Short mmCIF file of C-alpha atoms and ligand atoms in Angstrom, two decimals:
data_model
loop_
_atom_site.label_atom_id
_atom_site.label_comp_id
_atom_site.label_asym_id
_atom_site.label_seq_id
_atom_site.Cartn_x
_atom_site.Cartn_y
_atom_site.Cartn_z
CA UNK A 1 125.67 64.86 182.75
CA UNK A 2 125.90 62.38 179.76
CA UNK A 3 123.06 64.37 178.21
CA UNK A 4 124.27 67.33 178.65
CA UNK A 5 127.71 66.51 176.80
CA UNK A 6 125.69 64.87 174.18
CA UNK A 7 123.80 68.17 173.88
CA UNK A 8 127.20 70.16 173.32
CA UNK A 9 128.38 68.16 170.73
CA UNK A 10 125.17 67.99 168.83
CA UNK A 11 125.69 71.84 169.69
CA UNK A 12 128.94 71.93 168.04
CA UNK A 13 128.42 69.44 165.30
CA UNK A 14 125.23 71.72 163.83
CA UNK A 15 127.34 74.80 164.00
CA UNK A 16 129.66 73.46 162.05
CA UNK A 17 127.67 71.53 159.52
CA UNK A 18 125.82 74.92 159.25
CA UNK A 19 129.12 76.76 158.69
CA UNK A 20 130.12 74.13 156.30
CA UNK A 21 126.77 74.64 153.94
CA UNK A 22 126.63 78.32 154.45
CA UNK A 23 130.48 78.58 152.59
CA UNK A 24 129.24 76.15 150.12
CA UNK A 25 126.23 78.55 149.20
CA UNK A 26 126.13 81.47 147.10
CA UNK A 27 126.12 83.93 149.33
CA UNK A 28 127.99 85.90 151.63
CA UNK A 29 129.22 88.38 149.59
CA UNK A 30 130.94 90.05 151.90
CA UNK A 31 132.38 89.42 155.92
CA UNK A 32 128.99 91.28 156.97
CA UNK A 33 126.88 88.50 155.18
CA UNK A 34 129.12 86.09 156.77
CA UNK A 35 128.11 87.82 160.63
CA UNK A 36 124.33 87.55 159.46
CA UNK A 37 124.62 84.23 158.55
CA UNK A 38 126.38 82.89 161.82
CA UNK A 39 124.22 84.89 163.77
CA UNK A 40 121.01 82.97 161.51
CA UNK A 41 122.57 79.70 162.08
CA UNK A 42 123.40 80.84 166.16
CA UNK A 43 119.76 81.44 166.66
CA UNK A 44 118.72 78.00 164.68
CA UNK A 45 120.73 76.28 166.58
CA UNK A 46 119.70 78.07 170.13
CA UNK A 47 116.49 76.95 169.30
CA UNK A 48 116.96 73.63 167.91
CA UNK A 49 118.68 72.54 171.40
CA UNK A 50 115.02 74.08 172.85
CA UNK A 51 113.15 72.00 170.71
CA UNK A 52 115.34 69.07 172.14
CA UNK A 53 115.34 70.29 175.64
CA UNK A 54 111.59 70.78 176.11
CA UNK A 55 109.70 69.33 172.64
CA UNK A 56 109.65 65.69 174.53
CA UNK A 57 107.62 67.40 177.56
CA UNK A 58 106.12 70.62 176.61
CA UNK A 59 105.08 69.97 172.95
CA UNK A 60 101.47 68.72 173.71
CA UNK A 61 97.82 69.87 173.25
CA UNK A 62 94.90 68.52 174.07
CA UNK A 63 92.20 68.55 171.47
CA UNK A 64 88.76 69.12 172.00
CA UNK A 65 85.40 69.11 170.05
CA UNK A 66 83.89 72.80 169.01
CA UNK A 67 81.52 71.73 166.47
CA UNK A 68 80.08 75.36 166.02
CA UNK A 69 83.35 77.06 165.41
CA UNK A 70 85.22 78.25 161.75
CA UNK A 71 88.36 78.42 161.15
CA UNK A 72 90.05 80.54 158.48
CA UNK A 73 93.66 78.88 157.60
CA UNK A 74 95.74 80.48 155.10
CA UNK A 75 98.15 78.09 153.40
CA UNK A 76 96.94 74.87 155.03
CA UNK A 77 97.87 72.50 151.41
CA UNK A 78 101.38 71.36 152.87
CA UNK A 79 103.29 71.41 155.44
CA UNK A 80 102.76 72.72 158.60
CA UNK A 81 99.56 74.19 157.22
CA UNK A 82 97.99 70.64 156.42
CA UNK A 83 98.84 69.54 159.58
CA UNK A 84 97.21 72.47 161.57
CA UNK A 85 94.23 71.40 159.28
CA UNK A 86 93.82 67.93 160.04
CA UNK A 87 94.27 69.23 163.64
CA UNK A 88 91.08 71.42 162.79
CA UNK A 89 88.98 68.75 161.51
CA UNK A 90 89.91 66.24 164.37
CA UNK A 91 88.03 69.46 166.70
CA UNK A 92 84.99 69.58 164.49
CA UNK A 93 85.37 72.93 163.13
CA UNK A 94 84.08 73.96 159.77
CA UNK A 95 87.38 75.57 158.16
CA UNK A 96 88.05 78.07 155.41
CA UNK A 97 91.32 77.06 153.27
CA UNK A 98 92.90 80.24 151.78
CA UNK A 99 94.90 78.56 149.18
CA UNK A 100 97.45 79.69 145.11
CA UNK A 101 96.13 76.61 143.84
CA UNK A 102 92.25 75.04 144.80
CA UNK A 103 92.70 71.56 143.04
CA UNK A 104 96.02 70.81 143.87
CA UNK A 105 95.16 71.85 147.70
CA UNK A 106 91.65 70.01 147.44
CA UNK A 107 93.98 66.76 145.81
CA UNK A 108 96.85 67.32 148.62
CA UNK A 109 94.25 67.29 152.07
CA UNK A 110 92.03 64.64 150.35
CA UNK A 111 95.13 62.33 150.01
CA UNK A 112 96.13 62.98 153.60
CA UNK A 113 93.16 63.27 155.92
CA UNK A 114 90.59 60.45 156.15
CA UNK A 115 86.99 61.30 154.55
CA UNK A 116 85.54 60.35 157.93
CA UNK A 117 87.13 63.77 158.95
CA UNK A 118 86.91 65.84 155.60
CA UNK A 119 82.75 65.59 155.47
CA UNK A 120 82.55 68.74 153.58
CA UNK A 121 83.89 70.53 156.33
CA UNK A 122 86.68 72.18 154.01
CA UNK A 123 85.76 75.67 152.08
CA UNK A 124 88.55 75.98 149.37
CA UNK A 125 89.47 79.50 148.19
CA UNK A 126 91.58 81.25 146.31
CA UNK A 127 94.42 83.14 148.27
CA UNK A 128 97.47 84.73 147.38
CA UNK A 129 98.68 86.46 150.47
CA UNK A 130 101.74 88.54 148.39
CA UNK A 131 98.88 89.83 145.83
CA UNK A 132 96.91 92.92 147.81
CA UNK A 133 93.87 91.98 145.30
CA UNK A 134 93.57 88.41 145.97
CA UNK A 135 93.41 88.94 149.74
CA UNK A 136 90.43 91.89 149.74
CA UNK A 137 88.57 88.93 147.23
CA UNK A 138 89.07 86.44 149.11
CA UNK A 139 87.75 88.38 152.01
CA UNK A 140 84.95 89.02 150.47
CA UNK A 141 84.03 85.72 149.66
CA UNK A 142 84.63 84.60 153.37
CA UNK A 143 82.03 87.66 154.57
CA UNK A 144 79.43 86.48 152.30
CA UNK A 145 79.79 82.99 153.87
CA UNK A 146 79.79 83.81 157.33
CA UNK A 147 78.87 85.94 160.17
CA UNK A 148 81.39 85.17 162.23
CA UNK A 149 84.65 83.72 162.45
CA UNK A 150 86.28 81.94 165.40
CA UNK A 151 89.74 81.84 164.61
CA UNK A 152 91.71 83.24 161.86
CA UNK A 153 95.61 81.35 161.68
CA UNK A 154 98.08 83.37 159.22
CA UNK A 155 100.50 80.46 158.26
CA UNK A 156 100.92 81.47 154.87
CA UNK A 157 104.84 81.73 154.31
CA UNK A 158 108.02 81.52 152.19
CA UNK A 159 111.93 81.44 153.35
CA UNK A 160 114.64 83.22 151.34
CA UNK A 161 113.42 83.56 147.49
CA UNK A 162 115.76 85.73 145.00
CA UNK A 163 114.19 89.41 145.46
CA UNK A 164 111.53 90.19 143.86
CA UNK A 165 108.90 93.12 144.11
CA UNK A 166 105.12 92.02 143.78
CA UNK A 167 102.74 93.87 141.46
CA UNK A 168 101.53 96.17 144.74
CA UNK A 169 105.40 96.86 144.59
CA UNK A 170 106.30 95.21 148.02
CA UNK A 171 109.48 93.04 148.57
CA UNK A 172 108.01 89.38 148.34
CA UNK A 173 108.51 88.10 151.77
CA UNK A 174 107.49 91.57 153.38
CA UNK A 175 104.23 90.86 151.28
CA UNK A 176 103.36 87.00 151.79
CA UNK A 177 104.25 86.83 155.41
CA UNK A 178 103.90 90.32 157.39
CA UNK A 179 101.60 92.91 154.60
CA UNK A 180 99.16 90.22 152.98
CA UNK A 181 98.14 88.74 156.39
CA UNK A 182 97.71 92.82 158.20
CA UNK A 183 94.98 93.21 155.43
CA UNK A 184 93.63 89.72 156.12
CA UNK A 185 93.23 90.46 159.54
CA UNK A 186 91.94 93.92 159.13
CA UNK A 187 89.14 92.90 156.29
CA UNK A 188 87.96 90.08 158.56
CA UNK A 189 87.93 91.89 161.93
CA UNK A 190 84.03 92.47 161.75
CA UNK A 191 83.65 88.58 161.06
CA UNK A 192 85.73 87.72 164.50
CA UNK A 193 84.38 90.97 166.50
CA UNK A 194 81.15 89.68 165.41
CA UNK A 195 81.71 86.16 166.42
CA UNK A 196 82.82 87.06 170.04
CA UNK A 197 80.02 88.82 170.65
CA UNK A 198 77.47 86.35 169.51
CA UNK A 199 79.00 83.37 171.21
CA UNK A 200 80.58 84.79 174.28
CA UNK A 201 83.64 82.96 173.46
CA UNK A 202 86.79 84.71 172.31
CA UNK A 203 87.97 84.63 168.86
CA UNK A 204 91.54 84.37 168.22
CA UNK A 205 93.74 85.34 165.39
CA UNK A 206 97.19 83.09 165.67
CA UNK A 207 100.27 84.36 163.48
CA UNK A 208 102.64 81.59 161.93
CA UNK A 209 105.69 83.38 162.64
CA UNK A 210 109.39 82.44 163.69
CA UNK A 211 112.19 81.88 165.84
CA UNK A 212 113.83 84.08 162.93
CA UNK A 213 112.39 87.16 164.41
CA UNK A 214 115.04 87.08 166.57
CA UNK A 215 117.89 88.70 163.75
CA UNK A 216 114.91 90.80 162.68
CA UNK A 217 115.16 94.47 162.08
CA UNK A 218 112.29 96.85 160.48
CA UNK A 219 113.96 99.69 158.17
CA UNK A 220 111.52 102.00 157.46
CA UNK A 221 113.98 103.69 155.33
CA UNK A 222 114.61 100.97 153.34
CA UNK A 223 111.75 98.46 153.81
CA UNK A 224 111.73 96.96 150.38
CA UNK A 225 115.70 95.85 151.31
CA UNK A 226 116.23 97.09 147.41
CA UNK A 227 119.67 98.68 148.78
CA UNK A 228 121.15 95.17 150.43
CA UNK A 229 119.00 92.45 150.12
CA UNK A 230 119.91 89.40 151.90
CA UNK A 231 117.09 87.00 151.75
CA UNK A 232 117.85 85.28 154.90
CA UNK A 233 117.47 88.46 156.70
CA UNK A 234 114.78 89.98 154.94
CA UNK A 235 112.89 86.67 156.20
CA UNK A 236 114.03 87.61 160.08
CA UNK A 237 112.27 91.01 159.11
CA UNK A 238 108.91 89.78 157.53
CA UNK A 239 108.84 87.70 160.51
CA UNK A 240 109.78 90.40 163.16
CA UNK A 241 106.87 92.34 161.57
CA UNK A 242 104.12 89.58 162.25
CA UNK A 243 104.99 89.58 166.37
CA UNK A 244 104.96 93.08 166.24
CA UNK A 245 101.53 93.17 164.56
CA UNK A 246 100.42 90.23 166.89
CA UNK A 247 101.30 92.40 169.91
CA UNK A 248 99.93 95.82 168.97
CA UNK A 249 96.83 94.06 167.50
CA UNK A 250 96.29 92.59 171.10
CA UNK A 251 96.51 96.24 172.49
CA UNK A 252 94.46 97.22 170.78
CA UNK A 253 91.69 94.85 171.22
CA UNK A 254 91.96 95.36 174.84
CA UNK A 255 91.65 99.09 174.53
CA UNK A 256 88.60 98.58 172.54
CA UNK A 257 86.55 95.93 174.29
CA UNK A 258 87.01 93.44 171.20
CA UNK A 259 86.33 90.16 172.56
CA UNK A 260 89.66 88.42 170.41
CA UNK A 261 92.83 87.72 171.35
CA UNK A 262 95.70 87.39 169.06
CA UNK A 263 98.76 85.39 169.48
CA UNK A 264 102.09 84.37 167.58
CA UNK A 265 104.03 81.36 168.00
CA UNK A 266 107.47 79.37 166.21
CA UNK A 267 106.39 76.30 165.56
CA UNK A 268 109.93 74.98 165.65
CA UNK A 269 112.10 74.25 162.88
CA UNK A 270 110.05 71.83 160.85
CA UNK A 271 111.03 69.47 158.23
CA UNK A 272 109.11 71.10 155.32
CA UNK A 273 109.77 72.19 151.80
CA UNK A 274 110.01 75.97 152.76
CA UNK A 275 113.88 75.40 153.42
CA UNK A 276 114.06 74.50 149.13
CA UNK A 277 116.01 77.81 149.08
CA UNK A 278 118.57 77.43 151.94
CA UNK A 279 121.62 75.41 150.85
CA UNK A 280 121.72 73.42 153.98
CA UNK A 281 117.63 72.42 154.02
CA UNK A 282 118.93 70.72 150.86
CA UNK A 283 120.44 67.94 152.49
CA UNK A 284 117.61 65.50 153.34
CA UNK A 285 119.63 63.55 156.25
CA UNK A 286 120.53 66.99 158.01
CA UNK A 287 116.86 68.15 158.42
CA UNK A 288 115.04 64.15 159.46
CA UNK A 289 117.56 64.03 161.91
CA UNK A 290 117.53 67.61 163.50
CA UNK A 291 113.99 68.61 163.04
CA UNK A 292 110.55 68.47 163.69
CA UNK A 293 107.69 66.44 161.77
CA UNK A 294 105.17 68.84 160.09
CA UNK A 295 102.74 67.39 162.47
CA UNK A 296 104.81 68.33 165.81
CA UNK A 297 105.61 71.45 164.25
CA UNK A 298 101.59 71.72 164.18
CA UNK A 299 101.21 71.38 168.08
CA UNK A 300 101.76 74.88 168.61
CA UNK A 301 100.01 76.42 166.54
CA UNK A 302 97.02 74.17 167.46
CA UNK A 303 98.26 75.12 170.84
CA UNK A 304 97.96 78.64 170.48
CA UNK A 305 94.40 78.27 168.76
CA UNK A 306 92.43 76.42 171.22
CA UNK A 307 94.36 75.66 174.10
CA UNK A 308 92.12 77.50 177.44
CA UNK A 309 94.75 77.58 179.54
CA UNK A 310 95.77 80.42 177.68
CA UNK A 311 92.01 82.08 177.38
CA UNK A 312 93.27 85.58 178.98
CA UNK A 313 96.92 85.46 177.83
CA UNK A 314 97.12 87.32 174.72
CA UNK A 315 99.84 88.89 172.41
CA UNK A 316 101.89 85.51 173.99
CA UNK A 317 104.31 83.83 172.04
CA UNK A 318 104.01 80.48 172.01
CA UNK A 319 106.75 77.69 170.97
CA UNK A 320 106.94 74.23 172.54
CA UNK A 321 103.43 74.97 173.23
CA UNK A 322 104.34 77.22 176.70
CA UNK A 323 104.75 80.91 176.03
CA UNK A 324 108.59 81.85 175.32
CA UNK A 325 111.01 85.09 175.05
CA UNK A 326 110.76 87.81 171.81
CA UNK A 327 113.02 90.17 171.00
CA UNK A 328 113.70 93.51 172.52
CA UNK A 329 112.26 95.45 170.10
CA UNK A 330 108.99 92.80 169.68
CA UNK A 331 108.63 93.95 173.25
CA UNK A 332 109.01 97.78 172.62
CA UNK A 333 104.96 99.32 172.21
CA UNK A 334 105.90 102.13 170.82
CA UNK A 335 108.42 100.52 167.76
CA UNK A 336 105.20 98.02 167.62
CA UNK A 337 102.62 100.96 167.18
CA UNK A 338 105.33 102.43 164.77
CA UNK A 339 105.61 99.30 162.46
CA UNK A 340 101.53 99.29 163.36
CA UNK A 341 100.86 102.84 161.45
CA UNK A 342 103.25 102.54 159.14
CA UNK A 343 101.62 99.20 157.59
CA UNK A 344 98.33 101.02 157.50
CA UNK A 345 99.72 103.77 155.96
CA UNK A 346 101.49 101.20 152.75
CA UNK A 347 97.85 99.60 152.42
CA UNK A 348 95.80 103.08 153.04
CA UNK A 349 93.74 101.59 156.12
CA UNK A 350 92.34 104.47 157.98
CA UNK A 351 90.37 102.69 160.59
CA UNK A 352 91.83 99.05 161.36
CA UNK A 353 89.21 96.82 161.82
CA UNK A 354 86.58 99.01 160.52
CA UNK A 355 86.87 100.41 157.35
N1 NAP B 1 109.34 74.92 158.67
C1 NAP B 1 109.91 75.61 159.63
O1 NAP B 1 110.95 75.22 160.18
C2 NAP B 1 109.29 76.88 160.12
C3 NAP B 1 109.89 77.52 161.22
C4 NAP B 1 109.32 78.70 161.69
C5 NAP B 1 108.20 79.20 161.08
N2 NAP B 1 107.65 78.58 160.01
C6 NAP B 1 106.47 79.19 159.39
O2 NAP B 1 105.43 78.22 159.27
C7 NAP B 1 104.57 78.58 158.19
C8 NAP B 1 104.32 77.37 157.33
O3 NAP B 1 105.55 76.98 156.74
P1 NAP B 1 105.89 75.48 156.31
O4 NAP B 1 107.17 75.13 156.99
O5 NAP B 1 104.71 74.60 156.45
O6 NAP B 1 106.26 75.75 154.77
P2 NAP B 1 105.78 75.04 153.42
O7 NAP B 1 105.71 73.57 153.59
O8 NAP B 1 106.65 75.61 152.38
O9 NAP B 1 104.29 75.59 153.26
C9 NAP B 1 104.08 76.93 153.01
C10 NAP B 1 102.59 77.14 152.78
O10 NAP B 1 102.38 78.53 152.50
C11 NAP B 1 101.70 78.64 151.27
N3 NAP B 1 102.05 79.86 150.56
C12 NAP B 1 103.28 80.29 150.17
N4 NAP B 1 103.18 81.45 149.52
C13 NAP B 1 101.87 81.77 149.51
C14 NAP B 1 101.12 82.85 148.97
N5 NAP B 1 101.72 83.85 148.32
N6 NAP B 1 99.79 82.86 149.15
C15 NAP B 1 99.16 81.85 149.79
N7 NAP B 1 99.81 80.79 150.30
C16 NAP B 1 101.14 80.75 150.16
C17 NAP B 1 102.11 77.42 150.47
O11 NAP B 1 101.18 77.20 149.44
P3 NAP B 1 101.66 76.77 147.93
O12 NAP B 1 101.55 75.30 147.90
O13 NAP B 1 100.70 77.48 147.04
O14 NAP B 1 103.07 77.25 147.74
C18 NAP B 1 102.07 76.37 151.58
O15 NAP B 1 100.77 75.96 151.82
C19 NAP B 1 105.28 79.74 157.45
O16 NAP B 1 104.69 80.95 157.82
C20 NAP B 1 106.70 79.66 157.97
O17 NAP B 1 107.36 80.92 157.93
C21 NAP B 1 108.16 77.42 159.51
#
C-alpha cells in the first residue's frame, strides 16, 4: 500500500517536473504542441513507473558463450550501444562496430572494456546511418569480411535535433533511425540468410527502438514533417517506423523460409547523452534519479539478441526483457506492409533481401 502511494507521487511529481521543463523550453508554439508534449511526457512517465514496477525483477539476461557468432552493432561508441558491446564481447562473439567516427569509437570502447575482452574481437567501420552512401559502403565492406552474420542490432539513434534534410533529402531522424537501418538490413540479408542456413541456428536482426512509438504516426503525405515539424514527434514517428519494419520483416521471413527472426525492443529510458536536445534531459539530478544506467538499459537489447527462450517468438517487442504491448497501428499488417513498400519505394529496393 505504502508503495503504491509512493508510486503516485513519484507519478505526480514527474508530471509536473516534466510540465515545468516543457514551459521552460522553446517550444510549444501553439496549444496543439502543448497536447503533444503532455501526451510525450504521459507516455514517459507510463513507462518510467514500468521500469520501476518490473526493472527490479524482469530486467535480467543470462549470458552465454557463442564463440562462432558475429555481431554487426551500429552505433555501439556510447551509450547504450557500448554497453550492448561489452555485453557482446563478454559472449565471445566477433563484432562489427558501424561507427561517424573510427578513432574516437576505437578510444571510447578501449577506455571502457578490459583488453582481456577486446582481443581483436572489434571490426571498426565507418557508418553513417542518415547518409544512404555510407550505409551501401559499409555494407560492402562487411560482405567482403564475412559469409555470414549472426545478428545484426540497429541501435544507431538521435532524439529531437532542429530539422534538417540529409543530402538523400530525408528528414534527419526519419533517416538515422527508421530509412538508414531498412537499407542496412536489406544489403545484409544474404549475410544472415546465409548464416542460418550454414549453422542451423537462427540469425536475428534486433531494432533499437522506443517506448516513443507509442505518439507515433506515419504521414505519407507529409513524411519529411517539412509542413509542422515538431522534433519530439517526428522522433515518435522514426521510431513507430522501426516496429513496423521489425514486424513486417518477421512476416516476411516466415513466408519465405528465412531462417532469422527479427525483433524490437525499448530499452527503457536510459541516462544517456541522446536527451542533449530535450530541455528536461538537461537537468543531470532529474535523469540519475529517474532512469536507467546505460548498462541496464543494455539488458534488453542483449535480451532480445540471444536470449532462447524467445528462439520462435519473433516480431516481439521486448522491454524489461519480457515481451510488452505496441501500438494499434504497430499491430495493423496491412499499415505495416504499407510503411513496408513505401520505404522500398524512397530507397528504389525492388526485391528486399535480394537485390
Ligand atoms: N536513452 C534512452 O532513454 C532511450 C530510450 C529508448 C530508445 N533509445 C534508443 O537507444 C538507441 C541508443 O541510444 P542512446 O540512448 O545510447 O543514445 P546516445 O548515447 O546518444 O548514443 C547514440 C549512438 O548512436 C550513434 N549515432 C547517432 N547518429 C548516428 C549516425 N548518423 N550514424 C551512425 N551512428 C550514429 C552515436 O554515435 P556518435 O558518437 O557518432 O554520435 C552513438 O553511438 C537509440 O536508437 C535510441 O533511440 C534510447
Amino acid at each position: 500500500m505504502i508503495l503504491y502511494l509512493a508510486y503516485i507521487l513519484l507519478f505526480i511529481l514527474i508530471f509536473f517536473t516534466g510540465a515545468f521543463f516543457l514551459f521552460k523550453s522553446s517550444t510549444p508554439r501553439n496549444f496543439s504542441e502543448f497536447l503533444m508534449e503532455l501526451e510525450l511526457i504521459w507516455i514517459g512517465l507510463e513507462t518510467n513507473v514500468e521500469d520501476m514496477m518490473y526493472g527490479p525483477c524482469y530486467n535480467k539476461v543470462s549470458l552465454y558463450p557463442q564463440s562462432s557468432s558475429v555481431a554487426v552493432l551500429t552505433g555501439g561508441n556510447r551509450g547504450i550501444g557500448l554497453c550492448i558491446l561489452k555485453k557482446l564481447l563478454q559472449c565471445e562473439m566477433t563484432v562489427i562496430l558501424g561507427v561517424r567516427n573510427i578513432e574516437a569509437a576505437r578510444k571510447s570502447v578501449e577506455s571502457y572494456i578490459d583488453s582481456s575482452l577486446l582481443m581483436n574481437k572489434v571490426i571498426y567501420e565507418t557508418c553513417d546511418t542518415g547518409d544512404m552512401s555510407s550505409v551501401r559502403e559499409f555494407a560492402k565492406r562487411v560482405q567482403e569480411r564475412c559469409r555470414g552474420i549472426n545478428l545484426l542490432i540497429n541501435n544507431a539513434g538521435i532524439m529531437s535535433p532542429p530539422f534538417k534534410l540529409t543530402k538523400d533529402g530525408f528528414e534527419t531522424q526519419m533517416a538515422v533511425n527508421h530509412i538508414g537501418h531498412f537499407l542496412l538490413t536489406h544489403l545484409l540479408m544474404p549475410q544472415l540468410i546465409s548464416d542460418g542456413k550454414e549453422s542451423g541456428r537462427t540469425s536475428r536482426i534486433v531494432s533499437v527502438a522506443s517506448c516513443s512509438h507509442l505518439g507515433g504516426k506515419i504521414k505519407y503525405d507529409d513524411f519529411n514533417c517539412t509542413k509542422n515539424y515538431h522534433p519530439g514527434k517526428a522522433y515518435c514517428d522514426s521510431k513507430l517506423a522501426q516496429i513496423m519494419f521489425t514486424n513486417h520483416l518477421h512476416k516476411m521471413c516466415e513466408e519465405k523460409s528465412w531462417n532469422i527472426q527479427p525483433y524490437s525492443c525499448h530499452p527503457g529510458l536510459v541516462n544517456t547523452g541522446i536527451f542533449e536536445n530535450i530541455a528536461a534531459g538537461s537537468i543531470n539530478w532529474f535523469r540519475k534519479i529517474l532512469m536507467k544506467t546505460p548498462e541496464q538499459g543494455s539488458r534488453s537489447v542483449i535480451y532480445a539478441a540471444i536470449a532462447p527462450e524467445i528462439e520462435s517468438n519473433g516480431g516481439v517487442y521486448i522491454t524489461n526483457c519480457r515481451p510488452s504491448k505496441i501500438s494499434k497501428i504497430a499491430k495493423d499488417d496491412a499499415e505495416c506492409q504499407k510503411l513496408f513498400s513505401f520505404t522500398c519505394g524512397l530507397l528504389k529496393i525492388k526485391n528486399f533481401g535480394i537485390e
